[in-house]
Amino acid sequence: MADMFGIGQYFPPPAHVKRIQRYKDNRKLFRGEHYDVFERVKNRLSRTQREILYISVNMAGLVCKKSADFLFGETPHYSAGNADDSNEQKAFERFASENDLSIINYESALGNSYRGDSFYKIRWGQQYGGQLPKELDPFRVFIESQIAEYVFPEEDPFNANNIMAYHIAYPTLYEDGQMLNEFDLMRLNGVWTSPNYVVTGDQWFINVESHYPGKIVYRTLRADATNVNVDNEVIEWRIFAEIPEARREVATGVPIPLVVHVPNYSAGDGWEGIDDLTELKPMLDELNNRLSLIASILDKHSDPAMVVPSGSLEDGDDGRPIFHAGRDKVFEVMDKSEVTPQYITWDGQLQAAFEEIKLLIEQILTVAEIPAVALGKDNSGTSGASGLSIKFRMNSLLAKINRKRQYYDRALRRVFLIAQLLEESKVDIDYDITVPKIKFKDGLPDDDLEQAQIYNMRLGGKATISQKTAIMHLDDLTEEQAQAEIDRMREEEEANATVESSVFNERDAGEVDPPDDPEADDDPASDK
């Protein structure tokens, strides 16, 4: 396969330009910068309309945040499938804790929603890159989120879903007069001969980090800027040379690349994922347009012009009324007998505009698979809706989250596998290489009363679930923790039984039995 970063090639590679532009546009939508995506680029509004205030509502951010909240709002559980104190389980917990994996997962899901693609990168190193001694900053496995627009996967020519290598590439500008540091000199050795290592003229470099099975290849390329956007930002370069001294190859000891791709979801016709915002763009654009025009109408109504009868205004020397319609917003028409002074207003058909806004919002939420109950509407509070009822009404959103979860389950299992293999290649490990079992949460709050009633019914009659399993599910405990809780319950029961028996079997000193009543036998009521 041809080198996508060869001499004479353009960066970014032409096949990836559309994908990267989609990432940038959708990121602006997610952040609420809708004007830059719709109006500024497309000039949708007319010349007169462009003078009005552009108003947008950030439905795009809501769509992305809901997906991430339900997917990783609660931390999943990584299990080695054996005892809690096993070395394998401790290794998984260490990887997750040291790398703040819960935060990385959430941020990955958030970006995945508007991009369609996310990438994990696993590496061996120090947090501060050797600036501190090993005692203070030890070498360990790092699990990081990689910027998606810098990743250029190389797919199998016979299977578009199979990625053979991951290239991480990004441009760097060295400005005229910039002093090179030790790291720059190591990568750019032989580029400048100045004794003080000062850059002469602005120069662009493309840094490439190619991940293959078992190795990483580092390269530094020289390039010229060839295209800029409306903000005068360089968006295209042409590679004209490579620095041979900067090329190096590092063996990883892992038979698979150290980068893992997670699609938001896929149609199976290629490696690229499908985002949640692209299909909503026309509706988001129309919603913002309608809100902007409604604001313009209301502004006009707040300061209307006035109509007065002819002769109401003072005449000038030329016999004409002294007024400027545009400035004074007063007009003379007819005569006093035919018109009453009044403000000029018009029916802006706002009711139809508001109906369109309502329909647009409903359609956006429908296409985004977000039911009203997920937004705190539609009887979702304390008005009698049970947890099970809400869960059924959340079916569309839960189905969407389950779809995304399958891809993250596959990706995270590979991430943990690579982390173990990488650590094994660097140090002696005390655990067996294991593929974890990941238990995700559904993101919904638990109705404790409802769960307790369900398990009470199941345990009250003929047992269909063990006491240990019930405690594990109700209190979210592991098997060992649940067994410890059962042991404590039994100890308390035994202690209570001992106290009760001592109360009923022992008699206080001096206590005598009451005397028999001789008349009791003759009392007819005693037989009743």
XYZ file of C-alpha atoms in Angstrom:
528
model
C 0.000 0.000 0.000
C 1.266 3.499 -0.870
C 2.644 5.609 1.964
C 0.016 8.233 2.793
C 2.819 10.436 4.191
C 5.245 10.050 1.270
C 7.083 12.866 -0.484
C 4.677 14.911 -2.585
C 1.598 13.806 -0.633
C -0.829 16.258 0.949
C -1.617 16.420 4.647
C -4.202 15.620 5.847
C -4.548 12.771 3.339
C -7.367 13.641 0.903
C -9.387 10.554 1.888
C -9.636 11.876 5.459
C -10.365 15.571 4.806
C -14.154 15.195 4.869
C -14.028 13.170 8.099
C -11.860 15.738 9.875
C -14.068 18.623 8.737
C -17.090 16.773 10.122
C -15.316 16.427 13.451
C -14.648 20.185 13.594
C -18.159 21.252 12.564
C -19.868 18.866 14.977
C -17.579 19.958 17.813
C -18.768 23.535 17.258
C -22.393 22.363 17.319
C -21.763 20.492 20.566
C -20.265 23.622 22.142
C -23.166 25.812 20.971
C -21.230 27.680 18.261
C -24.031 27.206 15.731
C -23.516 30.534 13.977
C -20.056 29.471 12.794
C -21.455 26.238 11.324
C -24.693 27.444 9.719
C -24.965 31.181 9.153
C -21.351 32.270 8.910
C -20.442 29.639 6.328
C -23.683 29.190 4.403
C -25.035 32.777 4.622
C -28.513 31.325 4.825
C -30.261 34.528 5.938
C -30.964 37.282 3.439
C -29.042 40.551 3.458
C -31.747 42.238 5.511
C -32.155 39.280 7.852
C -28.429 39.178 8.577
C -28.842 42.427 10.484
C -30.931 40.642 13.130
C -29.561 38.818 16.140
C -28.783 35.147 15.403
C -30.287 32.950 18.131
C -29.548 29.257 18.605
C -30.575 26.605 21.077
C -27.979 23.953 21.887
C -30.001 20.793 21.317
C -26.824 19.201 19.924
C -25.079 19.426 23.289
C -28.095 17.854 24.995
C -28.078 14.884 22.605
C -24.369 14.193 23.184
C -24.454 14.616 26.960
C -27.448 12.309 27.392
C -25.640 9.507 25.566
C -22.486 9.887 27.658
C -24.441 10.203 30.927
C -26.327 6.957 30.426
C -23.328 5.092 29.030
C -20.638 6.062 31.569
C -22.460 8.160 34.169
C -21.959 5.144 36.444
C -18.598 3.393 36.504
C -18.660 -0.110 34.979
C -17.212 -3.026 36.912
C -14.163 -4.832 35.492
C -13.967 -8.426 36.656
C -11.310 -11.095 36.163
C -13.902 -13.757 36.807
C -12.371 -15.029 40.049
C -11.783 -13.927 43.652
C -11.723 -10.239 44.579
C -8.251 -10.542 46.075
C -6.766 -12.284 43.042
C -3.771 -10.683 41.365
C -5.673 -10.442 38.087
C -8.497 -8.475 39.708
C -6.016 -6.203 41.464
C -4.267 -5.527 38.146
C -7.544 -4.449 36.497
C -8.400 -2.180 39.400
C -4.902 -0.678 39.302
C -5.119 0.071 35.566
C -8.514 1.731 36.030
C -7.520 3.723 39.114
C -4.093 4.964 37.986
C -5.469 6.212 34.669
C -8.782 7.656 35.931
C -10.441 5.391 33.412
C -13.965 6.406 34.433
C -13.276 10.001 33.344
C -11.493 8.930 30.162
C -14.440 6.691 29.247
C -16.961 9.477 29.825
C -14.999 11.993 27.755
C -14.546 9.392 25.043
C -18.298 8.723 24.888
C -19.047 12.465 24.856
C -16.734 13.097 21.908
C -17.786 9.895 20.197
C -21.361 11.125 20.058
C -20.541 14.171 17.913
C -17.516 12.743 16.050
C -18.538 9.147 15.457
C -15.039 7.890 16.347
C -12.903 7.709 19.483
C -9.465 6.236 20.040
C -7.623 4.844 23.078
C -3.829 4.851 23.138
C -1.846 2.608 25.491
C 1.802 3.419 26.210
C 4.606 2.639 28.651
C 6.340 5.627 30.194
C 6.423 8.295 32.862
C 3.747 10.886 33.473
C 6.183 13.800 33.202
C 8.395 12.340 30.495
C 11.547 11.868 32.553
C 11.582 15.284 34.224
C 11.398 13.549 37.594
C 13.434 10.555 38.819
C 11.925 7.067 38.632
C 11.368 7.010 42.388
C 8.956 9.957 42.159
C 7.537 9.234 38.713
C 7.795 5.482 38.060
C 7.328 3.866 34.682
C 3.885 2.346 34.229
C 1.114 1.648 31.731
C -0.818 4.698 30.549
C -4.290 4.498 29.008
C -5.081 7.763 27.254
C -7.668 9.246 24.937
C -6.143 10.149 21.581
C -7.311 13.205 19.594
C -9.389 11.675 16.804
C -8.582 14.202 14.074
C -4.871 13.319 14.402
C -5.462 9.578 13.840
C -5.336 8.157 10.314
C -6.160 4.426 10.261
C -4.789 2.294 7.449
C -7.410 -0.270 6.512
C -6.980 -3.719 5.057
C -7.471 -3.451 1.259
C -9.473 -6.700 1.338
C -11.544 -5.861 4.445
C -12.528 -2.241 5.106
C -13.546 -3.082 8.673
C -10.065 -4.348 9.587
C -7.447 -1.732 10.476
C -3.875 -2.810 9.773
C -2.068 0.211 11.276
C -2.819 3.476 13.053
C -0.914 6.619 12.060
C -0.973 9.516 14.529
C 0.153 12.670 12.706
C -0.003 16.363 13.584
C 1.618 19.556 12.227
C 4.046 21.743 14.176
C 5.102 25.289 13.278
C 8.562 26.585 14.201
C 8.501 30.344 13.850
C 11.338 32.563 12.721
C 13.804 33.183 15.567
C 12.459 30.360 17.780
C 15.107 28.660 19.918
C 15.148 24.871 19.730
C 15.087 22.823 22.928
C 16.755 19.462 23.554
C 13.725 17.495 22.385
C 13.491 19.510 19.162
C 17.179 18.938 18.451
C 16.808 15.211 18.944
C 13.956 15.016 16.401
C 15.212 17.632 13.934
C 18.921 16.844 13.956
C 20.622 18.077 10.808
C 17.928 20.579 9.766
C 19.695 23.689 10.995
C 23.440 24.321 11.208
C 23.201 27.524 13.207
C 25.440 27.191 16.306
C 22.753 28.613 18.602
C 20.015 26.423 17.035
C 17.675 29.281 16.155
C 15.025 28.744 13.475
C 15.454 30.817 10.338
C 12.108 31.569 8.717
C 8.769 29.936 9.526
C 8.974 26.195 8.938
C 6.273 23.493 9.163
C 6.887 19.898 10.244
C 4.563 16.885 10.268
C 5.248 14.509 13.162
C 4.132 10.944 12.421
C 3.802 8.088 14.916
C 2.844 4.866 13.136
C 1.546 1.961 15.240
C 2.004 -1.483 13.713
C 1.717 -4.932 15.335
C 4.806 -5.241 17.531
C 6.401 -1.878 16.732
C 6.059 1.916 16.507
C 7.793 3.944 13.781
C 8.493 7.637 14.417
C 9.100 10.080 11.544
C 9.400 13.846 11.079
C 8.488 15.347 7.710
C 8.962 18.833 6.284
C 5.982 20.491 4.612
C 4.733 23.732 3.077
C 1.362 25.282 3.853
C -0.816 25.219 0.726
C -4.319 26.213 1.869
C -5.957 28.361 4.572
C -9.568 28.821 5.717
C -11.645 31.953 6.346
C -9.959 32.382 9.747
C -6.517 32.349 8.099
C -5.755 28.970 9.654
C -3.661 26.524 7.647
C -5.777 23.493 6.753
C -3.577 21.788 4.150
C 0.132 21.085 3.746
C 2.286 19.448 1.070
C 5.127 17.176 2.203
C 8.397 17.850 0.377
C 11.075 16.124 2.490
C 11.746 13.728 5.374
C 14.392 14.122 8.066
C 16.306 10.795 8.031
C 17.946 11.396 11.421
C 14.533 11.678 13.082
C 13.321 8.271 11.898
C 13.410 5.576 14.575
C 11.663 2.298 15.295
C 10.655 1.027 18.739
C 9.621 -2.564 19.496
C 6.546 -2.758 21.736
C 6.565 -6.475 22.539
C 2.808 -6.546 21.871
C 1.546 -8.402 18.768
C -1.208 -5.821 18.088
C -1.117 -2.009 17.628
C -1.250 0.053 20.825
C -4.212 2.100 19.537
C -7.839 0.960 19.868
C -10.675 2.405 17.790
C -14.222 2.764 19.159
C -16.955 3.689 16.656
C -20.050 5.418 17.997
C -21.893 2.827 15.942
C -21.294 1.430 12.495
C -23.160 0.138 9.455
C -20.465 -2.433 8.707
C -19.334 -0.863 5.418
C -16.062 0.565 6.749
C -14.121 1.390 9.880
C -15.548 4.916 10.280
C -18.254 5.363 12.898
C -21.526 7.252 12.505
C -22.112 10.269 14.764
C -25.354 11.422 16.383
C -25.458 14.998 15.019
C -25.013 14.899 11.236
C -28.558 13.657 10.586
C -29.929 16.418 12.849
C -28.201 19.351 11.120
C -31.097 20.404 8.808
C -33.541 20.468 11.725
C -31.086 22.304 13.998
C -30.512 24.870 11.253
C -34.238 25.456 10.751
C -34.869 25.682 14.504
C -32.213 28.380 14.898
C -33.539 30.235 11.851
C -37.093 30.239 13.169
C -36.038 31.466 16.620
C -34.019 34.294 15.059
C -36.930 35.475 12.907
C -39.378 35.325 15.819
C -37.005 37.509 17.842
C -36.904 39.995 14.955
C -40.714 40.130 14.813
C -41.033 40.723 18.548
C -38.400 43.477 18.396
C -40.420 45.278 15.711
C -43.599 45.018 17.794
C -41.803 46.536 20.780
C -41.313 49.866 18.928
C -44.086 50.294 16.307
C -44.820 53.331 14.131
C -47.922 55.531 14.704
C -50.641 56.723 12.322
C -52.304 60.111 12.961
C -54.946 62.050 10.972
C -53.871 64.551 8.372
C -53.230 67.977 9.909
C -52.181 66.625 13.314
C -48.542 67.555 12.765
C -47.154 71.074 12.514
C -46.544 72.315 8.976
C -43.267 73.766 7.852
C -42.582 76.832 5.729
C -43.339 74.828 2.605
C -46.738 73.771 3.947
C -45.747 70.170 4.511
C -45.897 68.314 7.872
C -42.641 68.428 9.799
C -41.706 64.784 10.535
C -39.351 62.035 9.437
C -41.122 58.699 9.224
C -37.952 56.637 9.743
C -36.886 58.710 12.738
C -40.144 59.752 14.409
C -42.146 56.710 13.277
C -45.264 58.903 12.786
C -47.310 59.050 9.592
C -50.146 61.394 8.545
C -52.953 59.832 6.538
C -56.447 60.949 5.422
C -58.148 63.420 7.782
C -59.391 63.619 11.360
C -62.873 62.354 10.492
C -61.641 59.185 8.812
C -58.819 57.869 11.046
C -58.159 57.501 14.754
C -54.561 57.873 16.008
C -53.166 54.367 16.465
C -49.998 52.271 16.314
C -49.198 50.288 13.186
C -49.030 46.579 14.023
C -49.258 43.473 11.903
C -50.021 39.825 12.415
C -46.669 38.053 12.375
C -48.343 34.611 12.392
C -46.361 33.760 15.509
C -48.708 30.973 16.506
C -47.747 29.045 13.376
C -44.069 29.745 14.080
C -44.351 28.411 17.620
C -46.121 25.304 16.350
C -43.246 24.734 13.934
C -40.713 25.104 16.767
C -42.628 22.568 18.855
C -42.712 20.141 15.926
C -38.984 20.642 15.216
C -38.035 19.913 18.822
C -40.203 16.788 18.853
C -38.636 15.560 15.619
C -35.095 16.281 16.845
C -35.685 14.289 20.025
C -37.369 11.483 18.073
C -34.504 11.127 15.600
C -31.996 11.411 18.478
C -33.907 8.626 20.316
C -34.388 10.725 23.451
C -37.876 10.319 25.003
C -39.475 13.201 26.869
C -39.249 11.327 30.164
C -35.431 11.462 29.915
C -35.658 15.265 30.056
C -37.792 15.355 33.188
C -41.071 15.708 31.299
C -44.071 13.490 30.633
C -44.912 12.413 34.209
C -41.342 11.566 35.154
C -41.284 13.050 38.627
C -43.049 11.887 41.786
C -46.550 11.829 40.319
C -47.025 8.094 40.599
C -44.658 6.872 37.901
C -42.754 3.809 39.105
C -39.160 3.051 38.209
C -40.270 0.166 36.004
C -42.771 2.395 34.201
C -40.108 5.013 33.501
C -37.719 2.335 32.297
C -40.260 1.068 29.761
C -40.822 4.598 28.471
C -37.044 5.026 28.184
C -36.853 2.051 25.844
C -35.663 4.034 22.801
C -32.801 5.711 24.692
C -31.778 2.477 26.434
C -31.712 0.690 23.074
C -29.452 3.451 21.735
C -27.122 3.122 24.736
C -27.015 -0.673 24.377
C -25.985 -0.207 20.757
C -23.081 2.011 21.776
C -22.190 -0.258 24.724
C -21.387 -3.213 22.483
C -18.589 -1.269 20.792
C -17.178 -0.023 24.096
C -17.293 -3.501 25.587
C -15.192 -4.837 22.720
C -12.802 -1.876 22.825
C -12.240 -1.877 26.600
C -11.569 -5.615 26.668
C -8.855 -5.032 24.054
C -7.501 -2.037 25.986
C -7.046 -4.137 29.133
C -5.507 -6.977 27.132
C -2.953 -4.612 25.553
C -2.196 -3.047 28.935
C -1.392 -6.464 30.400
C 0.724 -7.520 27.419
C 2.629 -4.229 27.451
C 3.339 -4.483 31.170
C 4.452 -8.085 30.761
C 6.936 -7.029 28.062
C 8.517 -4.429 30.361
C 8.512 -5.945 33.868
C 7.874 -9.233 35.627
C 4.178 -9.586 36.422
C 2.549 -11.711 39.126
C -0.748 -12.364 37.345
C -2.012 -14.327 34.354
C -3.020 -12.481 31.176
C -6.818 -12.355 31.335
C -9.539 -10.803 29.209
C -11.852 -8.968 31.619
C -15.583 -9.300 31.947
C -17.186 -5.838 31.958
C -20.491 -5.184 33.696
C -22.075 -1.903 32.590
C -24.797 -0.027 34.462
C -27.954 1.078 32.629
C -27.627 4.685 33.831
C -31.086 4.730 35.440
C -31.540 5.368 39.165
C -32.651 2.273 41.057
C -36.095 2.203 42.666
C -35.025 0.561 45.945
C -38.588 -0.067 47.154
C -39.580 -1.684 43.893
C -36.480 -3.881 43.868
C -37.043 -4.887 47.491
C -40.655 -5.847 46.777
C -39.624 -7.916 43.781
C -36.992 -9.857 45.693
C -39.286 -10.231 48.706
C -41.902 -11.889 46.549
C -39.274 -14.132 45.004
C -37.809 -15.126 48.359
C -40.991 -15.207 50.467
C -42.545 -18.270 48.869
C -40.787 -20.930 46.905
C -37.218 -19.761 46.565
C -36.148 -18.867 43.032
C -33.037 -16.937 43.975
C -30.497 -17.443 46.731
C -30.089 -15.071 49.647
C -26.531 -14.336 48.587
C -27.534 -13.425 45.022
C -30.328 -11.177 46.298
C -27.900 -9.272 48.531
C -25.390 -8.987 45.694
C -27.975 -7.427 43.373
C -29.699 -5.216 45.935
C -26.549 -3.788 47.518
C -24.236 -4.113 44.483
C -21.780 -6.340 46.390
C -19.322 -8.935 45.213
C -19.756 -12.591 46.147
C -17.205 -12.384 48.979
C -18.791 -9.219 50.384
C -22.254 -10.764 50.243
C -21.013 -13.897 52.058
C -19.460 -11.730 54.774
C -22.787 -9.931 55.189
C -24.647 -13.251 55.514
C -22.167 -14.417 58.173
C -22.742 -11.234 60.169
C -26.516 -11.712 59.903
C -26.230 -15.249 61.266
C -24.063 -14.115 64.159
C -26.650 -11.484 65.100
C -29.472 -14.042 64.907
C -27.604 -16.425 67.190
C -26.865 -13.650 69.659
C -30.526 -12.566 69.725
C -31.729 -16.159 70.168
C -29.410 -16.596 73.199
C -30.744 -13.424 74.831
C -34.398 -14.397 74.289
C -33.944 -17.883 75.743
C -32.270 -16.497 78.863
C -35.212 -14.129 79.415
C -37.905 -16.796 79.227
C -36.059 -19.633 81.022
C -34.737 -17.747 84.035
C -36.992 -16.647 86.904
C -36.321 -13.696 89.105
C -35.359 -14.528 92.689
C -38.318 -14.555 95.177
C -40.956 -15.000 92.486
C -43.743 -17.501 93.512
C -46.535 -19.037 91.490
C -49.992 -17.504 92.022
C -52.327 -19.594 94.329
C -54.961 -21.764 92.752
C -58.508 -20.380 92.914
C -60.835 -23.086 94.342
C -63.881 -21.317 92.930
C -62.503 -21.260 89.450
C -63.732 -24.790 88.723
C -67.255 -23.817 89.733
C -67.289 -20.714 87.556
C -69.206 -21.446 84.340
C -67.191 -18.760 82.552
C -63.984 -20.684 83.136
C -65.039 -23.233 80.532
C -65.516 -20.571 77.933
